[in-house]
PDB file of C-alpha atoms in Angstrom:
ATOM      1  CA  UNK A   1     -11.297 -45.664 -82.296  1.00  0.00           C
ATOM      2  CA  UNK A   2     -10.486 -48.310 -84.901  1.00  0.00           C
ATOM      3  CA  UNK A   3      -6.702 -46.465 -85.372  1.00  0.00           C
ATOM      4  CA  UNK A   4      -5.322 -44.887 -88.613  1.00  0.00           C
ATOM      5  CA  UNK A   5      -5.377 -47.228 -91.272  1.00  0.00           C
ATOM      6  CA  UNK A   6      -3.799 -47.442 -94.766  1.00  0.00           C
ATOM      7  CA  UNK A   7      -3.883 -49.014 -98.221  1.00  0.00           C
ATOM      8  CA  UNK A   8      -2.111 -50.414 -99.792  1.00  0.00           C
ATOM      9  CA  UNK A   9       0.151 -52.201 -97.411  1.00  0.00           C
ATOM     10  CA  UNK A  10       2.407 -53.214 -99.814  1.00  0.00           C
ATOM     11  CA  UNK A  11       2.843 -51.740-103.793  1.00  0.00           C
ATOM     12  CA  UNK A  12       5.715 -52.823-106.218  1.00  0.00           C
ATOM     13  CA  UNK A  13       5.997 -50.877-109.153  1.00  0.00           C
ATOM     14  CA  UNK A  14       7.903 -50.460-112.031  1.00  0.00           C
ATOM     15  CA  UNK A  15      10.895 -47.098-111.662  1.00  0.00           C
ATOM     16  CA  UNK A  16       8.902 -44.612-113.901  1.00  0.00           C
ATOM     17  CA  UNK A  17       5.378 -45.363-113.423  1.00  0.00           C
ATOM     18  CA  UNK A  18       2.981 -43.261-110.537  1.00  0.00           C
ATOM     19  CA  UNK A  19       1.399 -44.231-107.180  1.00  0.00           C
ATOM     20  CA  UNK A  20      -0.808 -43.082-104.840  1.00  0.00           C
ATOM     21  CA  UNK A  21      -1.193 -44.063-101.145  1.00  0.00           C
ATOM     22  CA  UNK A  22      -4.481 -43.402 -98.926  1.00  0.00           C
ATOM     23  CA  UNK A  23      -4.610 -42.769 -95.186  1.00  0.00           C
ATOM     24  CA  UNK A  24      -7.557 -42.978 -92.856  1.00  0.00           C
ATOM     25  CA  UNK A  25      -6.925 -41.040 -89.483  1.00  0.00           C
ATOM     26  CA  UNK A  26      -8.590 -41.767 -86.516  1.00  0.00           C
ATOM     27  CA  UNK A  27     -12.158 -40.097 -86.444  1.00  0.00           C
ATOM     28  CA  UNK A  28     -11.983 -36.351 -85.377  1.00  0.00           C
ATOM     29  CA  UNK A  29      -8.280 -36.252 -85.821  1.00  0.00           C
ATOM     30  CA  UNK A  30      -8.126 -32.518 -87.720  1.00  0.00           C
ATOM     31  CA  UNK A  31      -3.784 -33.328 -87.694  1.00  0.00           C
ATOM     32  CA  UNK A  32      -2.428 -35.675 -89.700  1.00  0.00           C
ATOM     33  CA  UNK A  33       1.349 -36.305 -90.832  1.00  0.00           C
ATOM     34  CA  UNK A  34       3.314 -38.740 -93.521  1.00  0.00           C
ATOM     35  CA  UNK A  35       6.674 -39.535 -92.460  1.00  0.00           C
ATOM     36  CA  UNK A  36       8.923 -41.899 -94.843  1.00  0.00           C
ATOM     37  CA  UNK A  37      11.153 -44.470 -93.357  1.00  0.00           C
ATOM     38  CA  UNK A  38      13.894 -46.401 -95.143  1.00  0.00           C
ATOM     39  CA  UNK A  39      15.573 -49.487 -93.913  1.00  0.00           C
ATOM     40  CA  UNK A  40      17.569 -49.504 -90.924  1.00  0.00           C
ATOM     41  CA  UNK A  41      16.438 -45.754 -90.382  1.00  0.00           C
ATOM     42  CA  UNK A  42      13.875 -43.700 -88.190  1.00  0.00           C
ATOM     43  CA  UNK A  43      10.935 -42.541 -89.734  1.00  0.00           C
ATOM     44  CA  UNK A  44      11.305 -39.015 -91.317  1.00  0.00           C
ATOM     45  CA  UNK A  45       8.876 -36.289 -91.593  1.00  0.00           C
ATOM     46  CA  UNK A  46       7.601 -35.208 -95.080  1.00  0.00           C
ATOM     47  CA  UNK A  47       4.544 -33.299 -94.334  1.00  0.00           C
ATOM     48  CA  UNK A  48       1.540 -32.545 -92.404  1.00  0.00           C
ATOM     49  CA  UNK A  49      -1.996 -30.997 -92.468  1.00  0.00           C
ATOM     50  CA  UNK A  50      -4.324 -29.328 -90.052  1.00  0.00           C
ATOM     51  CA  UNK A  51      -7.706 -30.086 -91.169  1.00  0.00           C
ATOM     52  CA  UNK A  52      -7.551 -29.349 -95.227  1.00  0.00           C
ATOM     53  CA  UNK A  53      -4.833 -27.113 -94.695  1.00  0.00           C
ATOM     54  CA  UNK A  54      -0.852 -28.557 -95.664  1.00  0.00           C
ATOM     55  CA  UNK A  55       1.115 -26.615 -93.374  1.00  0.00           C
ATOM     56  CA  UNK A  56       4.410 -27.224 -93.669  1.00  0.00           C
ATOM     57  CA  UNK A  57       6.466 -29.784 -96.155  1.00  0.00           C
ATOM     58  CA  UNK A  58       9.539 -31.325 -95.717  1.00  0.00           C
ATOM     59  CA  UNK A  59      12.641 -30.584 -98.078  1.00  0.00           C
ATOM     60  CA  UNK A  60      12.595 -34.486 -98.691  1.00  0.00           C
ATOM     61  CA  UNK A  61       9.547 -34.072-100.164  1.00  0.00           C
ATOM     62  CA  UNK A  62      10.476 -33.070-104.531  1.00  0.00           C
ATOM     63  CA  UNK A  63       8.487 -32.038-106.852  1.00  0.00           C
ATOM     64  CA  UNK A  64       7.473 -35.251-108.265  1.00  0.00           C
ATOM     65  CA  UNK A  65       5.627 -36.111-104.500  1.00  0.00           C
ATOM     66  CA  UNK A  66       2.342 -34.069-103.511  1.00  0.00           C
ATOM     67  CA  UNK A  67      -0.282 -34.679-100.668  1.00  0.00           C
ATOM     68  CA  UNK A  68      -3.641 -33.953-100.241  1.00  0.00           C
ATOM     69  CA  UNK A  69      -6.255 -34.042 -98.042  1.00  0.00           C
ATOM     70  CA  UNK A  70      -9.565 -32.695 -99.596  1.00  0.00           C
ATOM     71  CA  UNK A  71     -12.022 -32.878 -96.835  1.00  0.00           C
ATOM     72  CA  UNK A  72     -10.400 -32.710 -93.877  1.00  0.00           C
ATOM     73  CA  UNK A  73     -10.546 -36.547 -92.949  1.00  0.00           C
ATOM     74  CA  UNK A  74      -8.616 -39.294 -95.420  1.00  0.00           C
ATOM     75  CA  UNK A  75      -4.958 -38.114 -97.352  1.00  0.00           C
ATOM     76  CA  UNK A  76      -3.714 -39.451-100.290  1.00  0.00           C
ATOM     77  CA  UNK A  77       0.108 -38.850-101.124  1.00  0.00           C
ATOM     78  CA  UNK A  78       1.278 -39.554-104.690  1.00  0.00           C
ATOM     79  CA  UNK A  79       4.417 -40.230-106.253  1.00  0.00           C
ATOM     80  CA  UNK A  80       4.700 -39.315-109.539  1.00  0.00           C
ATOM     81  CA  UNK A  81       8.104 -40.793-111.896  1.00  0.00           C
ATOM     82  CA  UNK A  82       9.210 -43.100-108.829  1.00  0.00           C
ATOM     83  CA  UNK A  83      12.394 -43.766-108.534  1.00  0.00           C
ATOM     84  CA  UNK A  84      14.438 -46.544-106.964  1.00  0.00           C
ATOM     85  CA  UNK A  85      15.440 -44.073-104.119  1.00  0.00           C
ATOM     86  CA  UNK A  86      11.498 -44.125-103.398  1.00  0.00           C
ATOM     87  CA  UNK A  87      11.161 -47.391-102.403  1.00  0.00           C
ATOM     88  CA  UNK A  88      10.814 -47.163 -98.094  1.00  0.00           C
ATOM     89  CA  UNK A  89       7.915 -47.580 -96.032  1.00  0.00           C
ATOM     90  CA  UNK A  90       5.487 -44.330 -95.882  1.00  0.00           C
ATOM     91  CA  UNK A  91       4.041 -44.108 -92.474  1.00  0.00           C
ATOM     92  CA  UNK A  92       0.437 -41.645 -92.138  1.00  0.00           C
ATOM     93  CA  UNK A  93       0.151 -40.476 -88.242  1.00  0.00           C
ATOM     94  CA  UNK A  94      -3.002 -38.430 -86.691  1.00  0.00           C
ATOM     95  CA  UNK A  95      -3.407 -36.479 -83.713  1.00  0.00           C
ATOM     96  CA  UNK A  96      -6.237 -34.633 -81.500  1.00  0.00           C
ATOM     97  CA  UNK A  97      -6.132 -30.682 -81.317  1.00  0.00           C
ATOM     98  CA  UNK A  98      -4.108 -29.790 -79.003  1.00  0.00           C
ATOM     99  CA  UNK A  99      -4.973 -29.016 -75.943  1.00  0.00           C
ATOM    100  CA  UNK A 100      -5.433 -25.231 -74.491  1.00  0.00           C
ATOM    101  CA  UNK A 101      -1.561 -25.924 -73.233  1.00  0.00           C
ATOM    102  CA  UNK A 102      -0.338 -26.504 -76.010  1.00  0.00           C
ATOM    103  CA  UNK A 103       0.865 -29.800 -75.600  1.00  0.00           C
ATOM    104  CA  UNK A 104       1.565 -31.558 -78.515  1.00  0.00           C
ATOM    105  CA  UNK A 105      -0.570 -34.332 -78.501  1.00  0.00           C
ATOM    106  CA  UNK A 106       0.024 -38.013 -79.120  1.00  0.00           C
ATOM    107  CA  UNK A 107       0.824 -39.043 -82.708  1.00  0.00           C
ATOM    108  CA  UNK A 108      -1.115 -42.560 -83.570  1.00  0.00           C
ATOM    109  CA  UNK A 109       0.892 -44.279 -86.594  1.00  0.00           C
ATOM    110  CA  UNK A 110      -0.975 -46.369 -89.180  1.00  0.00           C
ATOM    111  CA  UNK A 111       0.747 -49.696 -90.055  1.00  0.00           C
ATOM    112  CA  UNK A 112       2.081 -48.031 -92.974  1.00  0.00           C
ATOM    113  CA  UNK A 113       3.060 -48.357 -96.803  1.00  0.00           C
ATOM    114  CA  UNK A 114       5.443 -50.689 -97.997  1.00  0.00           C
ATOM    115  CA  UNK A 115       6.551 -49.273-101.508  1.00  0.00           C
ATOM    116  CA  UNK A 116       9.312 -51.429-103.693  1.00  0.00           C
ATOM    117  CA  UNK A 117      10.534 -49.757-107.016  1.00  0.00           C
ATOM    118  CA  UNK A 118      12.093 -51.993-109.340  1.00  0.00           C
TER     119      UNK A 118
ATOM    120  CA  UNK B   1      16.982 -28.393 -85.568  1.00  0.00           C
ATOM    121  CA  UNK B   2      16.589 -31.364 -83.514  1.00  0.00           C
ATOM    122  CA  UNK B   3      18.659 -34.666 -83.700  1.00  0.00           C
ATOM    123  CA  UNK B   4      18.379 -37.842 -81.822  1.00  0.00           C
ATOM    124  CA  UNK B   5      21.136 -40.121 -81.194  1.00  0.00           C
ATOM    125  CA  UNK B   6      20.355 -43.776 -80.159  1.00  0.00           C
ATOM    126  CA  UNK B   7      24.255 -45.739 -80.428  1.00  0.00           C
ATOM    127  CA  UNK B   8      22.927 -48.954 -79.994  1.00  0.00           C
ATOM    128  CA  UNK B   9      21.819 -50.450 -83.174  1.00  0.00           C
ATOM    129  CA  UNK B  10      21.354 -53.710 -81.758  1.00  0.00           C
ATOM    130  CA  UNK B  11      21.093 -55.053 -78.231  1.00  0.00           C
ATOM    131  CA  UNK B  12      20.576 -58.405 -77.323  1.00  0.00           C
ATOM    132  CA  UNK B  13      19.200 -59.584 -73.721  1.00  0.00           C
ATOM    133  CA  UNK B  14      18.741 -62.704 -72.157  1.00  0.00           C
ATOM    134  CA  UNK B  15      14.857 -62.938 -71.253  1.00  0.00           C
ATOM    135  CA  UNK B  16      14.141 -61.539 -67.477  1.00  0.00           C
ATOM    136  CA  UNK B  17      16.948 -59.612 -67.577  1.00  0.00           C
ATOM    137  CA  UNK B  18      16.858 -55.978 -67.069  1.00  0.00           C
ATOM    138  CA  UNK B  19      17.742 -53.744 -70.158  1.00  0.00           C
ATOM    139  CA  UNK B  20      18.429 -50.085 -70.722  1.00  0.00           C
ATOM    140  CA  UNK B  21      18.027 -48.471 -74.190  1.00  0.00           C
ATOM    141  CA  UNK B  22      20.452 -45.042 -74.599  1.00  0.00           C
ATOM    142  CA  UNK B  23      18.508 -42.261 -76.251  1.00  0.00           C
ATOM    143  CA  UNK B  24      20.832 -38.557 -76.403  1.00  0.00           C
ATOM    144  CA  UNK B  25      19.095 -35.364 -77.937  1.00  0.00           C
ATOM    145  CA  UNK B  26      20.538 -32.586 -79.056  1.00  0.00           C
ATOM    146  CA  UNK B  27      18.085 -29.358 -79.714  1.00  0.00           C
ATOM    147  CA  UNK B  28      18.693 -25.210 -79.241  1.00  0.00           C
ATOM    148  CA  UNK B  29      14.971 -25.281 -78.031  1.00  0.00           C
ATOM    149  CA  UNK B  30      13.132 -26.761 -75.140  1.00  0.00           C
ATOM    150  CA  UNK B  31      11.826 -30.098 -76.333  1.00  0.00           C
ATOM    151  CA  UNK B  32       9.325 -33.239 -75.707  1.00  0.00           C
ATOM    152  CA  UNK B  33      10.890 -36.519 -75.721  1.00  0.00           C
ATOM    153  CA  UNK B  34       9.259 -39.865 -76.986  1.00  0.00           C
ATOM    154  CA  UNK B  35       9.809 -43.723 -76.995  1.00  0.00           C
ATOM    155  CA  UNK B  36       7.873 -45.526 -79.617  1.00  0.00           C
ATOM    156  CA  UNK B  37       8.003 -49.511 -80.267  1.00  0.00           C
ATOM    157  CA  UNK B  38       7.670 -50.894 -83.566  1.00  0.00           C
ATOM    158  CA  UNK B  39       6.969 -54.669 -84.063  1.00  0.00           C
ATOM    159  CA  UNK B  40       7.480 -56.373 -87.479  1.00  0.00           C
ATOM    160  CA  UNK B  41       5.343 -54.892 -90.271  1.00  0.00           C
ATOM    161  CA  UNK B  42       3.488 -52.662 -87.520  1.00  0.00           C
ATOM    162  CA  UNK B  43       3.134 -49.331 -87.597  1.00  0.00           C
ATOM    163  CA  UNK B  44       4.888 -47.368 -84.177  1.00  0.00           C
ATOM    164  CA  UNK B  45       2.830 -47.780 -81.323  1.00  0.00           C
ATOM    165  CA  UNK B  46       4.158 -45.053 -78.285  1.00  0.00           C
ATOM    166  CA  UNK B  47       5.519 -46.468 -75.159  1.00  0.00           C
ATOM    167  CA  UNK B  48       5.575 -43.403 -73.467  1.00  0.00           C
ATOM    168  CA  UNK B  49       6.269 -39.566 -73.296  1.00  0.00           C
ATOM    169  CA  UNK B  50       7.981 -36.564 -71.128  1.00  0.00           C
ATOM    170  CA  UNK B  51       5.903 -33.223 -71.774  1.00  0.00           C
ATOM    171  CA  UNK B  52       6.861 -31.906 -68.459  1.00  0.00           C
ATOM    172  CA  UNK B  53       7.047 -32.298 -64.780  1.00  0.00           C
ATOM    173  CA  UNK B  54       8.611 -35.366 -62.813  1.00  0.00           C
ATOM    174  CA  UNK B  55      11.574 -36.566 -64.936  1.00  0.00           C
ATOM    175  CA  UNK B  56      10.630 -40.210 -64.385  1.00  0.00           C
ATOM    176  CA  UNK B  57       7.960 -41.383 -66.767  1.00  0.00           C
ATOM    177  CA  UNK B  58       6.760 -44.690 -66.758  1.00  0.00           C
ATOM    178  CA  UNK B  59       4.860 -46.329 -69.832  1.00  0.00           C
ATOM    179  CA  UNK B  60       2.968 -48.847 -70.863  1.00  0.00           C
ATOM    180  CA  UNK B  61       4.718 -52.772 -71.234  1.00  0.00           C
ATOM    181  CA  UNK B  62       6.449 -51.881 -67.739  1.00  0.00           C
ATOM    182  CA  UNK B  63       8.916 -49.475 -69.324  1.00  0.00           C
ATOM    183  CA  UNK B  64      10.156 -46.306 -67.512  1.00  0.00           C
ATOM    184  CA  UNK B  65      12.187 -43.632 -68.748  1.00  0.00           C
ATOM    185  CA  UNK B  66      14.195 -41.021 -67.303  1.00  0.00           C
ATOM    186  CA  UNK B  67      14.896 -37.438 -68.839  1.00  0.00           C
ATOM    187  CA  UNK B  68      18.396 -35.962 -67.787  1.00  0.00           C
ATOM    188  CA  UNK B  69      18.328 -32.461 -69.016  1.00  0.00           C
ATOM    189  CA  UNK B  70      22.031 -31.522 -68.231  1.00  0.00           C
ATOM    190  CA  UNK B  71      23.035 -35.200 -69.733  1.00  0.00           C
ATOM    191  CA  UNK B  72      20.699 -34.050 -72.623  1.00  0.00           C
ATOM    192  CA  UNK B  73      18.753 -38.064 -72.444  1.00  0.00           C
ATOM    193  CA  UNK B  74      16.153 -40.032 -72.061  1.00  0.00           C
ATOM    194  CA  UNK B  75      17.256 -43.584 -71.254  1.00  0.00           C
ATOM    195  CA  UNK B  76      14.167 -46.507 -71.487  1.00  0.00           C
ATOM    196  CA  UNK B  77      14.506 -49.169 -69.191  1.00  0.00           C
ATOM    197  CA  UNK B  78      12.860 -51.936 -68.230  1.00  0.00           C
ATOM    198  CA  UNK B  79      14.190 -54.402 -65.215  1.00  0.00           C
ATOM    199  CA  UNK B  80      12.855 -58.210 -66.508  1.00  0.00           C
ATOM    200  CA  UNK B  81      12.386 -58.545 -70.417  1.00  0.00           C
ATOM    201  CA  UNK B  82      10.289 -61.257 -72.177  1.00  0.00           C
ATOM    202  CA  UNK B  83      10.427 -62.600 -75.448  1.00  0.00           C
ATOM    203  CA  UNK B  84       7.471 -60.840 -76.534  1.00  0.00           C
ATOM    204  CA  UNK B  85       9.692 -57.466 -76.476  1.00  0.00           C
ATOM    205  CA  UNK B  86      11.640 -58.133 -79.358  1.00  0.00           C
ATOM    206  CA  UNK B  87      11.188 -55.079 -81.165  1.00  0.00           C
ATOM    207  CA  UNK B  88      12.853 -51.639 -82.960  1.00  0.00           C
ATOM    208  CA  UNK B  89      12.852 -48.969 -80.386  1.00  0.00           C
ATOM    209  CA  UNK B  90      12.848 -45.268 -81.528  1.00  0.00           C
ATOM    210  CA  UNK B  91      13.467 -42.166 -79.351  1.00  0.00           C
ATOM    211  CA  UNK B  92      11.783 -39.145 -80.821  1.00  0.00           C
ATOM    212  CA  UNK B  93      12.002 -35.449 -79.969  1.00  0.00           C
ATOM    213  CA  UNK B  94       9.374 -32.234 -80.887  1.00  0.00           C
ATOM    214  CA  UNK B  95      10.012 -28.438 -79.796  1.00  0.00           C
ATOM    215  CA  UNK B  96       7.741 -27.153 -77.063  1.00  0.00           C
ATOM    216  CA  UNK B  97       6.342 -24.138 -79.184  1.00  0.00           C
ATOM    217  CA  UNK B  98       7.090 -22.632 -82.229  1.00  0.00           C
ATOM    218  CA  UNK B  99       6.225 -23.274 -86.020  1.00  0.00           C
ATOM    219  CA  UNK B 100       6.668 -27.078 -86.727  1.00  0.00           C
ATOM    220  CA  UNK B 101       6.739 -27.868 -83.395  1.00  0.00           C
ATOM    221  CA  UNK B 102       4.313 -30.890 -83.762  1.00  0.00           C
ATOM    222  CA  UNK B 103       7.143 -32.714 -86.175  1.00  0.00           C
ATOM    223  CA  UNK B 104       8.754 -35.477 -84.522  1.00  0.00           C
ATOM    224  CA  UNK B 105      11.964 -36.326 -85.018  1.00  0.00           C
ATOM    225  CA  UNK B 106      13.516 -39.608 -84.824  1.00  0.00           C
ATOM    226  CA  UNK B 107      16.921 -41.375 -84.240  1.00  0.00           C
ATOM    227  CA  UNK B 108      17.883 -44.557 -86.173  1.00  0.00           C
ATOM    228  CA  UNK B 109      16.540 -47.093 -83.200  1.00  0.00           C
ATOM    229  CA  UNK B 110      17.865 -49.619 -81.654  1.00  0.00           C
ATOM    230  CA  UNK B 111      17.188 -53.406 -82.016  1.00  0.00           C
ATOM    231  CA  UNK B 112      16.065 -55.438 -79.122  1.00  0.00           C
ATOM    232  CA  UNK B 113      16.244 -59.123 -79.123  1.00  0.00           C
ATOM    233  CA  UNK B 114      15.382 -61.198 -76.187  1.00  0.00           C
ATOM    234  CA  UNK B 115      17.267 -64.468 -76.103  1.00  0.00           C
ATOM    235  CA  UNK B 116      15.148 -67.318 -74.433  1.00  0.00           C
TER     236      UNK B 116
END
């Protein structure tokens, strides 16, 4: 596995203008999450997706953010109007199916998004 | 809902010195509990994980944790440090079943800095 990876790593923009952020899970990965994590706090959960399918969404996550993930394997998560409040680092996670248990399995974090609005 | 506590923002440790990280977790529902490490401008990397069974866990790095259910934590310890552990610490918790149950969540973490 080469882990989850994501670009940009960094992005300053201007309070106003759009962004988008791309994630590449680990291969074969059919889960993967975006958390958002501002300074001096844990990482919080915005959303996740089961193959193509977004199944549940954060209430931190307005209007103005959506996520995708077309084809089951990358995600892209835009911004749209950013805001000062915005800026924090967005952090894309992936996990195997879970097992016939149902253990919740292992989340593997990318090294994340740093975003800066000015 | 799920919360994680972690009181320690900061702790500092002289290096080869044992250390023990609080983590306290309060949930309505029967949960997992996590340690993940974070190094500068790295994404989390997971030291280790309860799911079930003995309530000593030990991870990867030489850290161990223990999961109290009565005290409702899951301390991370480690008995000799090095400088290469300076790192945030984060104690996460997920339900065992239910809708959303794969959604971590996280406390603020807590600072370790090894002092040479």
């Amino acid at each position: 596995d080469t882990g989850v990876s994501q670009n940009p790593r960094h992005k300053i923009t201007k309070r106003g203008q759009n962004v988008t952020f791309r994630c590449d899970p680990i291969s074969e990965h059919n889960r993967l999450y975006w958390y958002r994590q501002t300074l001096g706090q844990g990482p919080e959960f915005l959303t996740y997706f089961q193959n193509e399918a977004q199944l549940e969404k954060s209430r931190l996550l307005s209007d103005r953010f959506s996520a995708e993930r077309p084809k089951g394997s990358f995600s892209t998560l835009e911004i749209q109007r950013t805001e000062q409040g915005d800026s924090a680092m967005y952090l894309c996670a992936s996990s195997r199916p879970l097992t016939s248990g149902g253990h919740t399995d292992t989340q593997y974090f990318g090294p994340g998004t740093r975003l800066t609005v000015l | 809902a799920q919360s994680v506590t972690q009181l320690d923002s900061q702790v500092p440790v002289f290096e080869e010195a044992p250390v023990e990280l609080r983590c306290n977790y309060s949930s309505s529902v029967s949960v997992y509990l996590f340690w993940y490490v974070q190094y500068p401008n790295q994404g989390l990397q997971l030291l280790l994980k309860y799911l079930s069974g003995s309530t000593l866990v030990k991870g990867i790095n030489g850290f161990e944790a223990e999961f109290n259910k009565s005290q409702t934590s899951f301390h991370l310890r480690k008995p000799s440090v090095h400088i290469s552990d300076t790192a945030e610490y984060f104690c996460a918790v997920s339900p065992t079943r239910g809708f959303g149950n794969e959604k971590l969540t996280f406390g603020t973490g807590t600072r370790l800095t090894i002092i040479p």
